[in-house]
Amino acid sequence: MKEKPLSVSAIKEGTVIDHIRAGQALKIIRILRLYTNDHQVTIGLNLKSRSSDLKDIIKIENIFLTEDQAGQIAIFSPHATVNVIQNYKVAKKFKVQMPETVDAVLVCPNNRCIANMERIPTLFTIEESDSQAILRCKYCEKIFSRDQMHEKAPL
Ligand SMILES: [Zn+2]
């Protein structure tokens, strides 16, 4: 069966985050705050990829990710790729890189953690385990799986 082209519009300038682990696109959008500005964001959930695994995809108009943001994606989806689109073409394509640490954007799941009680910015070191990020809180020193992590609520 011939694969149908994606029925989402092409973007002129911006970023396409592809090969996102299925089910993670919404979390990535919340963590990276990709919804906050006045630009077009297109999300595809549970799309069939070439390997027949399901994947999510995010297209963001006029936004280019920082290295920190690409690292935050890697925590939740280590095989994601970032396509930088310029004039409707892929100008650059790279794989996200697992960062050594992640600061401020995630909440410590431990309610008794001093970072929660004193509302100080969080800091986690990333310890990989079979490419699944394990995060250790700098303050309470507890470790958490990536699926336990949530974004900090907007102020
Ligand atoms: Zn903690």
mmCIF file of C-alpha atoms and ligand atoms in Angstrom:
data_model
loop_
_atom_site.group_PDB
_atom_site.id
_atom_site.type_symbol
_atom_site.label_atom_id
_atom_site.label_comp_id
_atom_site.label_asym_id
_atom_site.label_seq_id
_atom_site.Cartn_x
_atom_site.Cartn_y
_atom_site.Cartn_z
ATOM 1 C CA MET A 1 0.000 0.000 0.000
ATOM 2 C CA LYS A 2 1.301 3.399 -0.966
ATOM 3 C CA GLU A 3 1.853 5.766 1.925
ATOM 4 C CA LYS A 4 -0.252 8.901 1.816
ATOM 5 C CA PRO A 5 1.525 12.204 2.264
ATOM 6 C CA LEU A 6 0.877 13.860 5.609
ATOM 7 C CA SER A 7 -2.150 16.088 5.440
ATOM 8 C CA VAL A 8 -0.486 18.915 7.339
ATOM 9 C CA SER A 9 0.625 22.050 5.620
ATOM 10 C CA ALA A 10 4.292 22.643 4.887
ATOM 11 C CA ILE A 11 5.944 25.464 6.763
ATOM 12 C CA LYS A 12 8.120 28.121 5.189
ATOM 13 C CA GLU A 13 10.409 28.787 8.150
ATOM 14 C CA GLY A 14 10.531 26.895 11.397
ATOM 15 C CA THR A 15 11.136 23.517 12.952
ATOM 16 C CA VAL A 16 9.812 20.006 12.443
ATOM 17 C CA ILE A 17 10.431 17.631 15.338
ATOM 18 C CA ASP A 18 10.061 14.143 13.891
ATOM 19 C CA HIS A 19 10.246 10.583 15.230
ATOM 20 C CA ILE A 20 8.906 11.581 18.616
ATOM 21 C CA ARG A 21 8.039 8.584 20.764
ATOM 22 C CA ALA A 22 4.278 8.103 20.365
ATOM 23 C CA GLY A 23 2.342 9.826 23.118
ATOM 24 C CA GLN A 24 5.047 12.360 24.007
ATOM 25 C CA ALA A 25 4.272 15.280 21.683
ATOM 26 C CA LEU A 26 1.865 17.029 24.034
ATOM 27 C CA LYS A 27 4.272 16.755 26.955
ATOM 28 C CA ILE A 28 7.108 18.136 24.826
ATOM 29 C CA ILE A 29 4.923 21.044 23.730
ATOM 30 C CA ARG A 30 4.108 21.846 27.366
ATOM 31 C CA ILE A 31 7.696 21.545 28.590
ATOM 32 C CA LEU A 32 9.111 23.635 25.762
ATOM 33 C CA ARG A 33 6.181 26.091 26.063
ATOM 34 C CA LEU A 34 5.681 25.900 22.329
ATOM 35 C CA TYR A 35 2.088 27.040 22.701
ATOM 36 C CA THR A 36 2.818 30.424 24.260
ATOM 37 C CA ASN A 37 3.413 32.575 21.239
ATOM 38 C CA ASP A 38 1.356 33.610 18.319
ATOM 39 C CA HIS A 39 2.633 31.076 15.815
ATOM 40 C CA GLN A 40 1.239 28.038 14.112
ATOM 41 C CA VAL A 41 1.880 24.664 15.753
ATOM 42 C CA THR A 42 0.784 21.455 14.023
ATOM 43 C CA ILE A 43 0.782 18.200 15.944
ATOM 44 C CA GLY A 44 0.496 14.681 14.587
ATOM 45 C CA LEU A 45 -0.140 11.901 17.074
ATOM 46 C CA ASN A 46 0.330 8.168 16.551
ATOM 47 C CA LEU A 47 1.416 8.409 12.928
ATOM 48 C CA LYS A 48 2.807 5.362 11.185
ATOM 49 C CA SER A 49 6.545 5.641 10.657
ATOM 50 C CA ARG A 50 8.548 3.776 8.059
ATOM 51 C CA SER A 51 9.528 1.154 10.625
ATOM 52 C CA SER A 52 5.772 0.725 11.277
ATOM 53 C CA ASP A 53 6.202 1.915 14.852
ATOM 54 C CA LEU A 54 3.950 4.780 15.794
ATOM 55 C CA LYS A 55 5.396 8.234 16.196
ATOM 56 C CA ASP A 56 4.378 11.792 16.966
ATOM 57 C CA ILE A 57 5.452 14.837 15.002
ATOM 58 C CA ILE A 58 5.433 18.563 15.814
ATOM 59 C CA LYS A 59 5.735 21.382 13.270
ATOM 60 C CA ILE A 60 6.291 24.887 14.578
ATOM 61 C CA GLU A 61 6.288 27.919 12.375
ATOM 62 C CA ASN A 62 8.992 30.583 12.846
ATOM 63 C CA ILE A 63 10.532 28.950 15.910
ATOM 64 C CA PHE A 64 14.036 27.496 16.088
ATOM 65 C CA LEU A 65 15.000 25.388 19.076
ATOM 66 C CA THR A 66 17.896 26.087 21.404
ATOM 67 C CA GLU A 67 20.359 23.349 22.298
ATOM 68 C CA ASP A 68 18.762 23.178 25.764
ATOM 69 C CA GLN A 69 15.331 22.623 24.232
ATOM 70 C CA ALA A 70 16.637 19.852 21.973
ATOM 71 C CA GLY A 71 18.118 18.220 25.085
ATOM 72 C CA GLN A 72 14.796 18.436 26.894
ATOM 73 C CA ILE A 73 13.193 16.579 23.986
ATOM 74 C CA ALA A 74 15.862 13.845 24.237
ATOM 75 C CA ILE A 75 14.875 13.073 27.836
ATOM 76 C CA PHE A 76 11.398 12.045 26.703
ATOM 77 C CA SER A 77 12.186 10.868 23.198
ATOM 78 C CA PRO A 78 15.885 10.068 22.623
ATOM 79 C CA HIS A 79 15.403 9.142 18.967
ATOM 80 C CA ALA A 80 13.670 12.331 17.897
ATOM 81 C CA THR A 81 15.121 14.321 15.018
ATOM 82 C CA VAL A 82 14.998 18.072 14.543
ATOM 83 C CA ASN A 83 14.585 19.499 11.041
ATOM 84 C CA VAL A 84 15.309 23.179 10.575
ATOM 85 C CA ILE A 85 13.133 24.452 7.742
ATOM 86 C CA GLN A 86 14.129 27.445 5.670
ATOM 87 C CA ASN A 87 12.221 28.494 2.583
ATOM 88 C CA TYR A 88 10.171 25.253 2.680
ATOM 89 C CA LYS A 89 13.329 23.098 2.578
ATOM 90 C CA VAL A 90 15.169 21.131 5.251
ATOM 91 C CA ALA A 91 18.234 23.333 5.794
ATOM 92 C CA LYS A 92 19.612 21.249 8.655
ATOM 93 C CA LYS A 93 18.685 17.996 10.335
ATOM 94 C CA PHE A 94 20.057 16.609 13.579
ATOM 95 C CA LYS A 95 19.326 14.043 16.275
ATOM 96 C CA VAL A 96 18.574 15.284 19.743
ATOM 97 C CA GLN A 97 21.358 14.723 22.284
ATOM 98 C CA MET A 98 20.757 13.526 25.818
ATOM 99 C CA PRO A 99 21.838 16.366 28.134
ATOM 100 C CA GLU A 100 23.834 15.847 31.339
ATOM 101 C CA THR A 101 21.484 18.011 33.367
ATOM 102 C CA VAL A 102 18.114 19.708 33.015
ATOM 103 C CA ASP A 103 17.225 22.770 35.029
ATOM 104 C CA ALA A 104 14.126 24.713 35.970
ATOM 105 C CA VAL A 105 11.628 23.340 33.434
ATOM 106 C CA LEU A 106 10.654 20.174 35.328
ATOM 107 C CA VAL A 107 9.053 19.699 38.737
ATOM 108 C CA CYS A 108 10.491 17.271 41.296
ATOM 109 C CA PRO A 109 7.850 14.532 41.784
ATOM 110 C CA ASN A 110 8.797 14.329 45.482
ATOM 111 C CA ASN A 111 6.321 16.596 47.312
ATOM 112 C CA ARG A 112 8.663 16.834 50.289
ATOM 113 C CA CYS A 113 11.580 17.995 48.172
ATOM 114 C CA ILE A 114 12.963 21.356 49.294
ATOM 115 C CA ALA A 115 12.799 22.548 45.678
ATOM 116 C CA ASN A 116 8.999 22.273 45.905
ATOM 117 C CA MET A 117 8.651 23.628 49.418
ATOM 118 C CA GLU A 118 10.863 26.666 48.857
ATOM 119 C CA ARG A 119 9.938 27.121 45.197
ATOM 120 C CA ILE A 120 13.503 27.121 43.992
ATOM 121 C CA PRO A 121 14.426 26.151 40.419
ATOM 122 C CA THR A 122 14.919 22.395 40.055
ATOM 123 C CA LEU A 123 18.050 20.718 38.793
ATOM 124 C CA PHE A 124 18.248 17.083 37.724
ATOM 125 C CA THR A 125 21.223 15.100 36.507
ATOM 126 C CA ILE A 126 20.430 12.580 33.780
ATOM 127 C CA GLU A 127 21.482 9.010 34.271
ATOM 128 C CA GLU A 128 20.733 6.925 31.220
ATOM 129 C CA SER A 129 19.538 3.377 31.389
ATOM 130 C CA ASP A 130 19.108 1.632 28.027
ATOM 131 C CA SER A 131 18.549 5.058 26.461
ATOM 132 C CA GLN A 132 15.680 5.697 28.868
ATOM 133 C CA ALA A 133 16.524 8.745 30.892
ATOM 134 C CA ILE A 134 16.582 8.367 34.666
ATOM 135 C CA LEU A 135 16.637 11.701 36.472
ATOM 136 C CA ARG A 136 18.225 12.406 39.861
ATOM 137 C CA CYS A 137 17.119 15.484 41.782
ATOM 138 C CA LYS A 138 20.003 17.609 43.007
ATOM 139 C CA TYR A 139 18.064 18.600 46.135
ATOM 140 C CA CYS A 140 16.408 15.430 47.470
ATOM 141 C CA GLU A 141 18.732 13.045 45.564
ATOM 142 C CA LYS A 142 15.831 10.761 44.661
ATOM 143 C CA ILE A 143 15.720 9.204 41.214
ATOM 144 C CA PHE A 144 12.747 9.226 38.892
ATOM 145 C CA SER A 145 11.834 7.737 35.515
ATOM 146 C CA ARG A 146 11.131 10.119 32.639
ATOM 147 C CA ASP A 147 7.444 9.217 32.769
ATOM 148 C CA GLN A 148 7.182 10.559 36.325
ATOM 149 C CA MET A 149 8.349 13.994 35.242
ATOM 150 C CA HIS A 150 6.062 16.907 34.517
ATOM 151 C CA GLU A 151 6.530 20.451 33.398
ATOM 152 C CA LYS A 152 6.571 23.371 35.748
ATOM 153 C CA ALA A 153 3.251 25.190 35.738
ATOM 154 C CA PRO A 154 3.348 28.554 33.964
ATOM 155 C CA LEU A 155 3.673 31.460 36.386
HETATM 156 ZN ZN ZN B 1 13.733 16.628 44.618
#
